[in-house]
mmCIF file of C-alpha atoms and ligand atoms in Angstrom:
data_model
loop_
_atom_site.group_PDB
_atom_site.id
_atom_site.type_symbol
_atom_site.label_atom_id
_atom_site.label_comp_id
_atom_site.label_asym_id
_atom_site.label_seq_id
_atom_site.Cartn_x
_atom_site.Cartn_y
_atom_site.Cartn_z
ATOM 1 C CA MET A 1 11.735 -22.326 9.587
ATOM 2 C CA GLN A 2 10.749 -24.825 7.357
ATOM 3 C CA THR A 3 10.700 -26.176 3.887
ATOM 4 C CA ILE A 4 8.019 -28.282 1.911
ATOM 5 C CA ASN A 5 9.664 -29.503 -1.144
ATOM 6 C CA ILE A 6 6.627 -29.869 -3.596
ATOM 7 C CA ASN A 7 7.013 -32.557 -6.082
ATOM 8 C CA THR A 8 5.007 -31.543 -9.171
ATOM 9 C CA SER A 9 5.851 -31.667 -12.999
ATOM 10 C CA LYS A 10 8.367 -29.013 -12.017
ATOM 11 C CA PRO A 11 9.604 -29.531 -8.306
ATOM 12 C CA TYR A 12 10.255 -26.188 -6.129
ATOM 13 C CA SER A 13 10.286 -25.721 -2.099
ATOM 14 C CA VAL A 14 7.989 -23.930 0.329
ATOM 15 C CA LEU A 15 9.942 -22.359 2.466
ATOM 16 C CA ILE A 16 7.680 -20.318 5.529
ATOM 17 C CA GLY A 17 9.501 -18.553 8.022
ATOM 18 C CA SER A 18 9.800 -14.875 10.393
ATOM 19 C CA GLY A 19 11.797 -12.409 9.329
ATOM 20 C CA LEU A 20 12.822 -14.360 5.567
ATOM 21 C CA LEU A 21 12.482 -11.598 3.425
ATOM 22 C CA HIS A 22 15.215 -9.809 5.830
ATOM 23 C CA GLY A 23 17.229 -12.722 5.315
ATOM 24 C CA SER A 24 19.206 -13.931 2.457
ATOM 25 C CA VAL A 25 18.488 -15.860 -1.385
ATOM 26 C CA HIS A 26 21.166 -17.817 -2.938
ATOM 27 C CA SER A 27 23.083 -15.623 -5.457
ATOM 28 C CA GLU A 28 22.845 -18.341 -8.223
ATOM 29 C CA LYS A 29 19.975 -18.336 -8.975
ATOM 30 C CA ILE A 30 19.254 -14.026 -9.279
ATOM 31 C CA ARG A 31 22.681 -13.179 -10.170
ATOM 32 C CA ASP A 32 22.594 -10.989 -13.574
ATOM 33 C CA ARG A 33 19.069 -11.520 -14.783
ATOM 34 C CA ASN A 34 15.785 -9.244 -15.428
ATOM 35 C CA VAL A 35 13.338 -9.398 -12.548
ATOM 36 C CA MET A 36 10.220 -8.207 -12.651
ATOM 37 C CA VAL A 37 8.765 -7.406 -9.090
ATOM 38 C CA VAL A 38 4.868 -7.165 -9.410
ATOM 39 C CA SER A 39 2.532 -6.139 -6.945
ATOM 40 C CA ASP A 40 -0.581 -3.940 -5.327
ATOM 41 C CA ASP A 41 -0.150 -0.503 -4.818
ATOM 42 C CA THR A 42 -0.978 -0.987 -0.524
ATOM 43 C CA VAL A 43 1.792 -4.646 -0.876
ATOM 44 C CA TYR A 44 4.193 -3.190 -2.458
ATOM 45 C CA ALA A 45 4.130 0.511 -0.001
ATOM 46 C CA LEU A 46 4.591 -2.248 2.618
ATOM 47 C CA TYR A 47 7.288 -4.619 1.604
ATOM 48 C CA GLY A 48 8.605 -3.485 -2.088
ATOM 49 C CA LYS A 49 12.032 -2.077 -0.289
ATOM 50 C CA PRO A 50 12.380 -5.001 1.366
ATOM 51 C CA LEU A 51 12.317 -7.517 -1.355
ATOM 52 C CA CYS A 52 14.715 -5.069 -4.064
ATOM 53 C CA SER A 53 16.976 -4.969 -1.466
ATOM 54 C CA LEU A 54 17.594 -8.558 -0.637
ATOM 55 C CA LEU A 55 16.826 -9.072 -4.921
ATOM 56 C CA LYS A 56 19.445 -6.581 -5.149
ATOM 57 C CA ARG A 57 21.780 -8.021 -2.604
ATOM 58 C CA GLY A 58 21.519 -11.420 -5.060
ATOM 59 C CA GLY A 59 22.659 -8.971 -7.718
ATOM 60 C CA ALA A 60 19.924 -8.653 -10.308
ATOM 61 C CA HIS A 61 17.679 -6.117 -12.214
ATOM 62 C CA ILE A 62 15.063 -5.681 -11.046
ATOM 63 C CA PHE A 63 11.800 -3.939 -12.854
ATOM 64 C CA THR A 64 8.634 -3.170 -11.092
ATOM 65 C CA PHE A 65 5.116 -3.235 -11.965
ATOM 66 C CA VAL A 66 2.382 -2.082 -8.790
ATOM 67 C CA PHE A 67 -1.192 -1.881 -9.790
ATOM 68 C CA PRO A 68 -4.570 -0.924 -7.771
ATOM 69 C CA HIS A 69 -5.559 -3.826 -4.962
ATOM 70 C CA GLY A 70 -8.030 -5.951 -4.985
ATOM 71 C CA GLU A 71 -9.988 -8.446 -6.979
ATOM 72 C CA GLN A 72 -10.728 -5.873 -9.654
ATOM 73 C CA SER A 73 -7.459 -5.627 -10.616
ATOM 74 C CA LYS A 74 -7.552 -8.978 -11.761
ATOM 75 C CA ASN A 75 -8.291 -9.119 -15.291
ATOM 76 C CA LEU A 76 -7.152 -9.059 -18.565
ATOM 77 C CA SER A 77 -6.476 -5.414 -18.653
ATOM 78 C CA THR A 78 -3.999 -5.662 -15.680
ATOM 79 C CA TYR A 79 -2.427 -8.469 -17.163
ATOM 80 C CA GLY A 80 -2.090 -7.605 -20.336
ATOM 81 C CA LYS A 81 -0.618 -3.945 -19.714
ATOM 82 C CA LEU A 82 1.849 -7.054 -17.338
ATOM 83 C CA LEU A 83 3.008 -8.641 -20.539
ATOM 84 C CA GLU A 84 3.904 -5.203 -22.616
ATOM 85 C CA GLU A 85 5.738 -4.601 -19.348
ATOM 86 C CA MET A 86 7.834 -7.624 -19.153
ATOM 87 C CA CYS A 87 8.576 -6.984 -22.854
ATOM 88 C CA ARG A 88 9.149 -3.884 -23.519
ATOM 89 C CA VAL A 89 12.011 -3.899 -20.836
ATOM 90 C CA ARG A 90 13.081 -7.348 -22.811
ATOM 91 C CA MET A 91 11.838 -9.977 -20.506
ATOM 92 C CA THR A 92 14.147 -13.573 -21.591
ATOM 93 C CA ARG A 93 12.957 -17.108 -21.164
ATOM 94 C CA ASN A 94 16.564 -16.919 -18.626
ATOM 95 C CA ASP A 95 14.049 -14.002 -16.244
ATOM 96 C CA LEU A 96 12.137 -14.211 -13.836
ATOM 97 C CA LEU A 97 9.330 -12.406 -12.426
ATOM 98 C CA VAL A 98 7.824 -12.210 -8.230
ATOM 99 C CA ALA A 99 4.711 -12.294 -7.013
ATOM 100 C CA LEU A 100 4.785 -10.130 -4.200
ATOM 101 C CA GLY A 101 1.644 -10.408 -2.246
ATOM 102 C CA GLY A 102 -2.263 -11.892 -1.993
ATOM 103 C CA GLY A 103 -4.129 -14.392 -4.364
ATOM 104 C CA VAL A 104 -5.181 -11.817 -6.634
ATOM 105 C CA THR A 105 -1.022 -10.646 -7.617
ATOM 106 C CA GLY A 106 0.229 -14.553 -7.362
ATOM 107 C CA ASP A 107 -2.899 -15.334 -9.533
ATOM 108 C CA MET A 108 -2.232 -12.504 -12.551
ATOM 109 C CA ALA A 109 1.628 -12.628 -12.044
ATOM 110 C CA GLY A 110 1.867 -16.450 -12.404
ATOM 111 C CA PHE A 111 -0.822 -16.349 -15.251
ATOM 112 C CA ALA A 112 1.969 -13.636 -17.232
ATOM 113 C CA ALA A 113 4.378 -15.714 -16.079
ATOM 114 C CA GLY A 114 3.115 -19.284 -17.931
ATOM 115 C CA THR A 115 3.036 -17.714 -20.584
ATOM 116 C CA TYR A 116 4.795 -14.224 -21.413
ATOM 117 C CA GLN A 117 7.142 -16.366 -24.986
ATOM 118 C CA ARG A 118 5.813 -19.140 -23.450
ATOM 119 C CA GLY A 119 6.559 -19.871 -20.268
ATOM 120 C CA ILE A 120 9.476 -18.074 -17.823
ATOM 121 C CA ASP A 121 10.400 -18.701 -14.567
ATOM 122 C CA PHE A 122 7.929 -16.954 -11.482
ATOM 123 C CA ALA A 123 8.525 -17.358 -7.188
ATOM 124 C CA GLN A 124 5.422 -16.511 -4.873
ATOM 125 C CA ILE A 125 5.729 -14.376 -2.111
ATOM 126 C CA PRO A 126 2.894 -14.263 -0.072
ATOM 127 C CA THR A 127 1.376 -11.517 1.635
ATOM 128 C CA THR A 128 -1.729 -12.879 2.480
ATOM 129 C CA LEU A 129 -3.368 -15.673 5.633
ATOM 130 C CA LEU A 130 -5.081 -17.348 2.101
ATOM 131 C CA SER A 131 -1.639 -16.881 -0.464
ATOM 132 C CA ALA A 132 -0.154 -18.274 2.394
ATOM 133 C CA VAL A 133 -2.341 -21.816 3.107
ATOM 134 C CA ASP A 134 -3.622 -21.738 -0.865
ATOM 135 C CA SER A 135 -2.578 -19.745 -3.618
ATOM 136 C CA SER A 136 0.499 -19.541 -3.200
ATOM 137 C CA VAL A 137 1.036 -23.524 -4.508
ATOM 138 C CA GLY A 138 -0.376 -25.735 -6.993
ATOM 139 C CA GLY A 139 -0.022 -23.790 -9.823
ATOM 140 C CA LYS A 140 -3.379 -22.088 -11.125
ATOM 141 C CA THR A 141 -3.223 -18.420 -12.235
ATOM 142 C CA GLY A 142 -5.207 -16.875 -14.110
ATOM 143 C CA VAL A 143 -7.495 -14.341 -14.191
ATOM 144 C CA ASP A 144 -11.742 -13.382 -14.157
ATOM 145 C CA LEU A 145 -13.246 -12.479 -17.301
ATOM 146 C CA GLU A 146 -16.153 -10.493 -17.087
ATOM 147 C CA SER A 147 -18.457 -13.337 -17.681
ATOM 148 C CA GLY A 148 -16.975 -15.443 -14.381
ATOM 149 C CA LYS A 149 -14.879 -15.772 -12.642
ATOM 150 C CA ASN A 150 -11.242 -17.521 -12.660
ATOM 151 C CA MET A 151 -12.108 -18.007 -16.204
ATOM 152 C CA VAL A 152 -8.580 -17.902 -18.346
ATOM 153 C CA GLY A 153 -6.231 -19.303 -17.094
ATOM 154 C CA VAL A 154 -3.156 -21.848 -17.354
ATOM 155 C CA PHE A 155 -0.807 -24.758 -14.880
ATOM 156 C CA HIS A 156 1.785 -23.189 -13.981
ATOM 157 C CA GLN A 157 4.428 -23.970 -11.117
ATOM 158 C CA PRO A 158 6.054 -21.151 -9.616
ATOM 159 C CA SER A 159 10.553 -22.100 -8.720
ATOM 160 C CA HIS A 160 10.541 -21.146 -5.410
ATOM 161 C CA VAL A 161 7.668 -20.272 -2.437
ATOM 162 C CA LEU A 162 8.822 -17.474 0.113
ATOM 163 C CA CYS A 163 6.918 -17.336 3.156
ATOM 164 C CA ASP A 164 7.762 -14.619 5.092
ATOM 165 C CA THR A 165 4.889 -15.160 8.929
ATOM 166 C CA ASP A 166 5.655 -11.517 9.642
ATOM 167 C CA THR A 167 4.391 -9.961 6.697
ATOM 168 C CA LEU A 168 1.535 -11.131 8.613
ATOM 169 C CA LEU A 169 1.417 -8.559 11.322
ATOM 170 C CA THR A 170 0.168 -5.981 8.875
ATOM 171 C CA LEU A 171 -2.869 -7.958 7.208
ATOM 172 C CA PRO A 172 -6.279 -5.945 7.768
ATOM 173 C CA GLU A 173 -9.253 -8.030 10.725
ATOM 174 C CA ASP A 174 -10.682 -9.240 7.468
ATOM 175 C CA GLU A 175 -7.952 -10.398 5.438
ATOM 176 C CA TYR A 176 -6.812 -12.081 8.370
ATOM 177 C CA LYS A 177 -10.680 -13.043 8.215
ATOM 178 C CA ASN A 178 -10.999 -13.987 4.270
ATOM 179 C CA GLY A 179 -7.291 -16.720 5.008
ATOM 180 C CA CYS A 180 -8.697 -18.147 8.366
ATOM 181 C CA ALA A 181 -12.358 -19.676 5.929
ATOM 182 C CA GLU A 182 -9.034 -21.309 3.484
ATOM 183 C CA ILE A 183 -8.520 -22.823 6.297
ATOM 184 C CA ILE A 184 -10.675 -24.602 7.637
ATOM 185 C CA LYS A 185 -11.978 -25.280 4.728
ATOM 186 C CA TYR A 186 -9.130 -27.796 4.398
ATOM 187 C CA ALA A 187 -9.971 -29.019 8.153
ATOM 188 C CA MET A 188 -13.090 -30.095 6.847
ATOM 189 C CA ILE A 189 -11.745 -31.397 3.744
ATOM 190 C CA GLY A 190 -8.779 -33.434 5.270
ATOM 191 C CA SER A 191 -7.933 -32.537 9.140
ATOM 192 C CA ARG A 192 -9.831 -32.900 11.877
ATOM 193 C CA ARG A 193 -7.108 -32.029 14.122
ATOM 194 C CA LEU A 194 -6.434 -29.481 12.811
ATOM 195 C CA PHE A 195 -10.494 -28.017 13.209
ATOM 196 C CA GLN A 196 -9.945 -29.101 17.005
ATOM 197 C CA SER A 197 -6.392 -26.929 17.264
ATOM 198 C CA ILE A 198 -7.700 -23.986 14.941
ATOM 199 C CA LYS A 199 -10.535 -23.957 17.160
ATOM 200 C CA GLU A 200 -8.827 -23.804 20.381
ATOM 201 C CA VAL A 201 -5.729 -21.550 19.273
ATOM 202 C CA PRO A 202 -6.092 -18.604 17.009
ATOM 203 C CA VAL A 203 -4.779 -19.284 13.843
ATOM 204 C CA SER A 204 -2.192 -15.920 14.605
ATOM 205 C CA GLY A 205 -1.683 -17.559 18.228
ATOM 206 C CA GLN A 206 0.020 -20.256 15.570
ATOM 207 C CA TYR A 207 1.010 -18.999 11.788
ATOM 208 C CA GLU A 208 4.031 -21.007 10.943
ATOM 209 C CA ASN A 209 2.696 -24.271 12.207
ATOM 210 C CA VAL A 210 -0.974 -23.653 10.445
ATOM 211 C CA ILE A 211 0.502 -22.633 6.924
ATOM 212 C CA SER A 212 3.088 -25.006 6.764
ATOM 213 C CA GLU A 213 0.004 -27.737 8.135
ATOM 214 C CA CYS A 214 -2.453 -26.297 5.488
ATOM 215 C CA VAL A 215 0.552 -27.171 3.027
ATOM 216 C CA THR A 216 1.486 -29.676 3.405
ATOM 217 C CA MET A 217 -1.972 -31.287 2.968
ATOM 218 C CA LYS A 218 -1.669 -28.954 -0.394
ATOM 219 C CA ARG A 219 1.324 -30.416 -1.682
ATOM 220 C CA ASP A 220 -0.679 -34.353 -0.371
ATOM 221 C CA LEU A 221 -2.922 -33.805 -3.214
ATOM 222 C CA VAL A 222 -1.262 -31.934 -5.915
ATOM 223 C CA GLU A 223 1.826 -34.186 -6.252
ATOM 224 C CA LYS A 224 -1.607 -37.178 -6.748
ATOM 225 C CA ASP A 225 -3.584 -34.426 -9.477
ATOM 226 C CA GLU A 226 -1.779 -31.885 -10.077
ATOM 227 C CA PHE A 227 -4.437 -31.202 -12.710
ATOM 228 C CA ASP A 228 -7.151 -31.354 -11.266
ATOM 229 C CA ASN A 229 -8.923 -34.098 -12.524
ATOM 230 C CA GLY A 230 -9.415 -36.852 -9.695
ATOM 231 C CA PRO A 231 -8.874 -35.575 -5.768
ATOM 232 C CA ARG A 232 -7.203 -31.920 -6.730
ATOM 233 C CA MET A 233 -10.845 -30.756 -6.899
ATOM 234 C CA LEU A 234 -11.375 -31.664 -2.494
ATOM 235 C CA LEU A 235 -9.938 -28.342 -2.622
ATOM 236 C CA ASN A 236 -13.108 -27.159 -4.022
ATOM 237 C CA PHE A 237 -14.931 -27.596 -1.092
ATOM 238 C CA GLY A 238 -16.952 -24.215 -0.549
ATOM 239 C CA HIS A 239 -15.924 -22.483 -3.790
ATOM 240 C CA THR A 240 -18.412 -23.603 -6.771
ATOM 241 C CA VAL A 241 -21.471 -21.775 -4.695
ATOM 242 C CA GLY A 242 -18.374 -19.387 -2.898
ATOM 243 C CA HIS A 243 -17.181 -18.079 -7.003
ATOM 244 C CA ALA A 244 -20.917 -16.685 -7.733
ATOM 245 C CA VAL A 245 -21.191 -15.532 -4.614
ATOM 246 C CA GLU A 246 -18.555 -13.222 -5.629
ATOM 247 C CA THR A 247 -19.381 -12.833 -9.286
ATOM 248 C CA CYS A 248 -22.827 -12.092 -8.566
ATOM 249 C CA SER A 249 -22.188 -9.597 -6.227
ATOM 250 C CA GLY A 250 -19.659 -8.155 -8.563
ATOM 251 C CA TYR A 251 -16.903 -9.204 -6.125
ATOM 252 C CA LYS A 252 -17.719 -6.881 -3.624
ATOM 253 C CA VAL A 253 -19.023 -10.657 -1.201
ATOM 254 C CA PRO A 254 -14.152 -11.318 -1.272
ATOM 255 C CA HIS A 255 -13.358 -14.524 -1.924
ATOM 256 C CA GLY A 256 -12.445 -16.267 2.057
ATOM 257 C CA LYS A 257 -16.076 -14.633 3.104
ATOM 258 C CA ALA A 258 -17.805 -16.570 -0.529
ATOM 259 C CA VAL A 259 -16.014 -19.361 0.561
ATOM 260 C CA ALA A 260 -17.315 -19.951 4.198
ATOM 261 C CA ILE A 261 -20.839 -19.337 2.781
ATOM 262 C CA GLY A 262 -20.131 -21.892 0.149
ATOM 263 C CA MET A 263 -18.950 -24.076 3.309
ATOM 264 C CA ALA A 264 -21.830 -23.721 4.951
ATOM 265 C CA VAL A 265 -24.616 -23.956 1.719
ATOM 266 C CA ILE A 266 -23.160 -26.979 1.675
ATOM 267 C CA THR A 267 -23.232 -28.432 4.483
ATOM 268 C CA ARG A 268 -26.109 -27.216 5.180
ATOM 269 C CA ALA A 269 -27.638 -29.040 1.432
ATOM 270 C CA ALA A 270 -25.066 -32.542 2.729
ATOM 271 C CA GLU A 271 -27.354 -32.898 6.270
ATOM 272 C CA VAL A 272 -31.222 -32.103 5.177
ATOM 273 C CA SER A 273 -29.637 -35.243 2.196
ATOM 274 C CA GLY A 274 -28.713 -36.680 5.230
ATOM 275 C CA LEU A 275 -25.199 -36.875 3.786
ATOM 276 C CA CYS A 276 -23.420 -35.752 7.070
ATOM 277 C CA SER A 277 -24.744 -35.583 11.538
ATOM 278 C CA LYS A 278 -26.591 -31.980 11.906
ATOM 279 C CA ASP A 279 -23.704 -32.403 15.030
ATOM 280 C CA THR A 280 -20.630 -31.964 12.096
ATOM 281 C CA CYS A 281 -22.625 -28.759 10.356
ATOM 282 C CA ASP A 282 -23.634 -27.348 14.170
ATOM 283 C CA LYS A 283 -19.202 -26.943 14.516
ATOM 284 C CA LEU A 284 -18.904 -25.989 11.650
ATOM 285 C CA LEU A 285 -21.228 -22.750 11.345
ATOM 286 C CA ASP A 286 -19.739 -22.164 15.236
ATOM 287 C CA LEU A 287 -16.570 -22.594 13.804
ATOM 288 C CA LEU A 288 -17.272 -20.338 11.039
ATOM 289 C CA ALA A 289 -18.836 -17.837 13.147
ATOM 290 C CA SER A 290 -16.017 -18.084 15.914
ATOM 291 C CA TYR A 291 -13.724 -15.859 12.881
ATOM 292 C CA GLY A 292 -16.104 -13.744 12.731
ATOM 293 C CA LEU A 293 -16.973 -15.109 9.155
ATOM 294 C CA PRO A 294 -20.819 -14.687 7.228
ATOM 295 C CA THR A 295 -22.891 -17.985 6.549
ATOM 296 C CA ASP A 296 -25.080 -16.684 4.537
ATOM 297 C CA THR A 297 -25.938 -14.599 1.295
ATOM 298 C CA SER A 298 -28.313 -11.839 0.018
ATOM 299 C CA CYS A 299 -28.199 -12.954 -3.317
ATOM 300 C CA ASP A 300 -30.795 -14.636 -5.387
ATOM 301 C CA LEU A 301 -31.468 -18.158 -5.379
ATOM 302 C CA SER A 302 -31.987 -18.015 -8.952
ATOM 303 C CA MET A 303 -28.572 -15.727 -10.226
ATOM 304 C CA LEU A 304 -26.714 -17.967 -8.632
ATOM 305 C CA SER A 305 -27.962 -21.121 -9.623
ATOM 306 C CA ALA A 306 -27.501 -19.012 -13.507
ATOM 307 C CA ALA A 307 -23.309 -18.311 -12.571
ATOM 308 C CA ILE A 308 -23.130 -22.485 -10.525
ATOM 309 C CA MET A 309 -23.809 -23.095 -14.633
ATOM 310 C CA THR A 310 -20.522 -22.039 -16.184
ATOM 311 C CA ASP A 311 -18.303 -22.950 -13.198
ATOM 312 C CA LYS A 312 -15.173 -24.340 -14.909
ATOM 313 C CA LYS A 313 -16.202 -27.594 -12.782
ATOM 314 C CA SER A 314 -19.214 -28.070 -14.370
ATOM 315 C CA ARG A 315 -18.436 -31.047 -16.897
ATOM 316 C CA GLY A 316 -21.331 -31.774 -19.910
ATOM 317 C CA GLY A 317 -24.861 -31.441 -17.422
ATOM 318 C CA LYS A 318 -22.401 -32.080 -14.398
ATOM 319 C CA LEU A 319 -20.931 -30.796 -11.592
ATOM 320 C CA THR A 320 -18.481 -32.039 -9.819
ATOM 321 C CA LEU A 321 -19.543 -30.896 -6.124
ATOM 322 C CA VAL A 322 -16.856 -31.331 -2.937
ATOM 323 C CA VAL A 323 -19.485 -32.814 0.228
ATOM 324 C CA PRO A 324 -18.867 -32.693 3.086
ATOM 325 C CA ARG A 325 -19.163 -36.418 5.083
ATOM 326 C CA GLU A 326 -18.405 -35.584 8.505
ATOM 327 C CA ILE A 327 -15.565 -32.616 10.365
ATOM 328 C CA GLY A 328 -12.082 -33.887 8.396
ATOM 329 C CA SER A 329 -13.799 -36.023 5.817
ATOM 330 C CA CYS A 330 -14.738 -34.455 2.727
ATOM 331 C CA GLU A 331 -15.973 -36.248 -0.930
ATOM 332 C CA LEU A 332 -16.511 -35.720 -4.869
ATOM 333 C CA MET A 333 -20.139 -36.306 -5.643
ATOM 334 C CA GLU A 334 -20.796 -35.247 -9.589
ATOM 335 C CA ILE A 335 -24.957 -34.027 -9.592
ATOM 336 C CA PRO A 336 -26.039 -33.045 -13.073
ATOM 337 C CA LYS A 337 -26.383 -29.577 -13.431
ATOM 338 C CA SER A 338 -30.312 -29.528 -13.423
ATOM 339 C CA SER A 339 -30.499 -30.140 -9.666
ATOM 340 C CA VAL A 340 -28.557 -26.785 -8.095
ATOM 341 C CA PRO A 341 -31.398 -25.078 -7.481
ATOM 342 C CA GLU A 342 -32.893 -27.943 -5.352
ATOM 343 C CA TRP A 343 -29.568 -28.029 -3.510
ATOM 344 C CA LEU A 344 -29.436 -24.475 -3.508
ATOM 345 C CA LYS A 345 -32.734 -24.335 -1.287
ATOM 346 C CA ALA A 346 -32.224 -27.089 0.663
ATOM 347 C CA GLY A 347 -28.465 -25.539 1.829
ATOM 348 C CA GLY A 348 -31.029 -22.028 3.272
ATOM 349 C CA VAL A 349 -30.703 -20.025 -0.622
ATOM 350 C CA ARG A 350 -33.765 -17.882 -1.178
HETATM 351 P P1 NAD B 401 -5.865 -9.881 -2.558
HETATM 352 O O1 NAD B 401 -4.536 -10.105 -3.302
HETATM 353 O O2 NAD B 401 -6.366 -8.761 -3.334
HETATM 354 O O3 NAD B 401 -5.378 -9.240 -1.222
HETATM 355 C C1 NAD B 401 -5.983 -9.186 -0.181
HETATM 356 C C2 NAD B 401 -6.035 -7.233 -0.086
HETATM 357 O O4 NAD B 401 -5.237 -7.117 0.766
HETATM 358 C C3 NAD B 401 -5.955 -6.402 -1.349
HETATM 359 O O5 NAD B 401 -6.335 -5.483 -0.257
HETATM 360 C C4 NAD B 401 -4.556 -6.379 -0.816
HETATM 361 O O6 NAD B 401 -3.305 -5.017 -1.152
HETATM 362 C C5 NAD B 401 -4.179 -6.639 0.577
HETATM 363 N N1 NAD B 401 -2.909 -6.648 1.462
HETATM 364 C C6 NAD B 401 -1.742 -8.237 0.689
HETATM 365 N N2 NAD B 401 -0.585 -8.285 2.268
HETATM 366 C C7 NAD B 401 -0.917 -7.887 2.444
HETATM 367 C C8 NAD B 401 -0.362 -7.258 4.415
HETATM 368 N N3 NAD B 401 0.728 -7.807 4.504
HETATM 369 N N4 NAD B 401 -0.581 -6.352 4.644
HETATM 370 C C9 NAD B 401 -1.526 -5.495 5.097
HETATM 371 N N5 NAD B 401 -2.533 -5.757 3.851
HETATM 372 C C10 NAD B 401 -2.629 -6.085 2.642
HETATM 373 O O7 NAD B 401 -6.591 -10.738 -1.754
HETATM 374 P P2 NAD B 401 -5.804 -12.514 -1.908
HETATM 375 O O8 NAD B 401 -7.412 -11.890 -0.345
HETATM 376 O O9 NAD B 401 -4.792 -12.578 -0.669
HETATM 377 O O10 NAD B 401 -5.673 -13.258 -3.034
HETATM 378 C C11 NAD B 401 -7.782 -14.057 -3.349
HETATM 379 C C12 NAD B 401 -7.422 -14.250 -4.996
HETATM 380 O O11 NAD B 401 -7.785 -14.974 -4.735
HETATM 381 C C13 NAD B 401 -9.145 -14.887 -5.747
HETATM 382 O O12 NAD B 401 -9.506 -13.832 -6.309
HETATM 383 C C14 NAD B 401 -8.795 -16.214 -5.360
HETATM 384 O O13 NAD B 401 -9.801 -16.796 -7.100
HETATM 385 C C15 NAD B 401 -7.330 -15.855 -5.690
HETATM 386 N N6 NAD B 401 -7.300 -18.075 -4.859
HETATM 387 C C16 NAD B 401 -6.736 -18.583 -6.470
HETATM 388 C C17 NAD B 401 -6.081 -19.975 -5.322
HETATM 389 C C18 NAD B 401 -5.040 -21.069 -6.030
HETATM 390 O O14 NAD B 401 -4.907 -22.181 -6.115
HETATM 391 N N7 NAD B 401 -4.373 -19.955 -7.042
HETATM 392 C C19 NAD B 401 -6.390 -20.097 -4.218
HETATM 393 C C20 NAD B 401 -7.503 -19.097 -4.059
HETATM 394 C C21 NAD B 401 -7.978 -18.007 -3.376
HETATM 395 N N1 LIG B 402 -7.190 -23.186 -5.028
HETATM 396 C C1 LIG B 402 -7.781 -24.828 -5.422
HETATM 397 C C2 LIG B 402 -6.421 -25.296 -6.136
HETATM 398 O O1 LIG B 402 -5.643 -24.920 -5.945
HETATM 399 O O2 LIG B 402 -6.331 -26.284 -5.988
#
């Protein structure tokens, strides 16, 4: 097992290892507290029981909120139902919410925890590779609006993160690929070594080490810039185009695959502008392809440009893009919004 301590405004630890859901919890953290377990239907059927047993052994009073799986549930309606349920069972500010699942569950449950009675504790138990390496750490929470991805939310750090790598054994192949896209993102923004390592050995053959390496990289950025005004923005490599692809596809293209497309588009455009070499671009495209990830979108240029204009990262008439310079090194670049269509065209969007 590996432990990574995150020193944000509210410090917490991330535990990563096999069999953690069948272990024990420090009962002083949950004894006699109300604990609301939030999960989607698929994940609850798989891991609801072991988690509830773990919490019961620690002396918690357990309630559950289970919603239909998928990004379509990450909205104000499900969030509202969860808040009503928390009220109905009389959760108080001393109680705890536990997000069991992927990024959809973590983002929505975290938002409910961050806003219910002006904020209560929550724990993240990631069960997708994507949530293990990225969304369970760092405190970004929120839901989608019809007009865009993650348009409402708060920063609210979890009080614990427990990543049982055994849960990844039931992950469908497509969800594995989505997680690999975020791992390739980490390699591109900060670790040539990780890039090489996942080229040589599949991520599935080295879960604990890869997750620890990604969480450590995220910790370093989040500790420097908890509220996402500076270096943390590097974690958005591929996300500006990616979020637009998700929105334009009506969320038929999932987050990880959309990020893969976003990284490919920006890297091709960076090559055209002379910001990175052809070799860097080819290596990225080859690695994405070797993990079965897409590098092109069928969304058209005008729809995608329009969706990017509403991106949260745009401020005034400008947008901050994350641009690759070489494998393991990206930089932030402010561009005028008016140049977005040119960037997309250079990146192969038609
Ligand atoms: P998800 O939560 O929808 O999970 C994907 C699918 O996998 C779901 O159908 C779920 O039921 C299923 N699943 C989950 N764990 C499983 C398991 N162990 N075995 C079998 N099936 C399992 O999606 P995701 O890819 O985990 O997360 C995507 C979301 O995360 C997006 O909404 C994205 O915006 C968000 N995100 C947030 C951050 C952040 O920092 N907060 C970072 C990256 C992504
Ligand atoms: N997933 C991007 C971030 O947490 O900043």
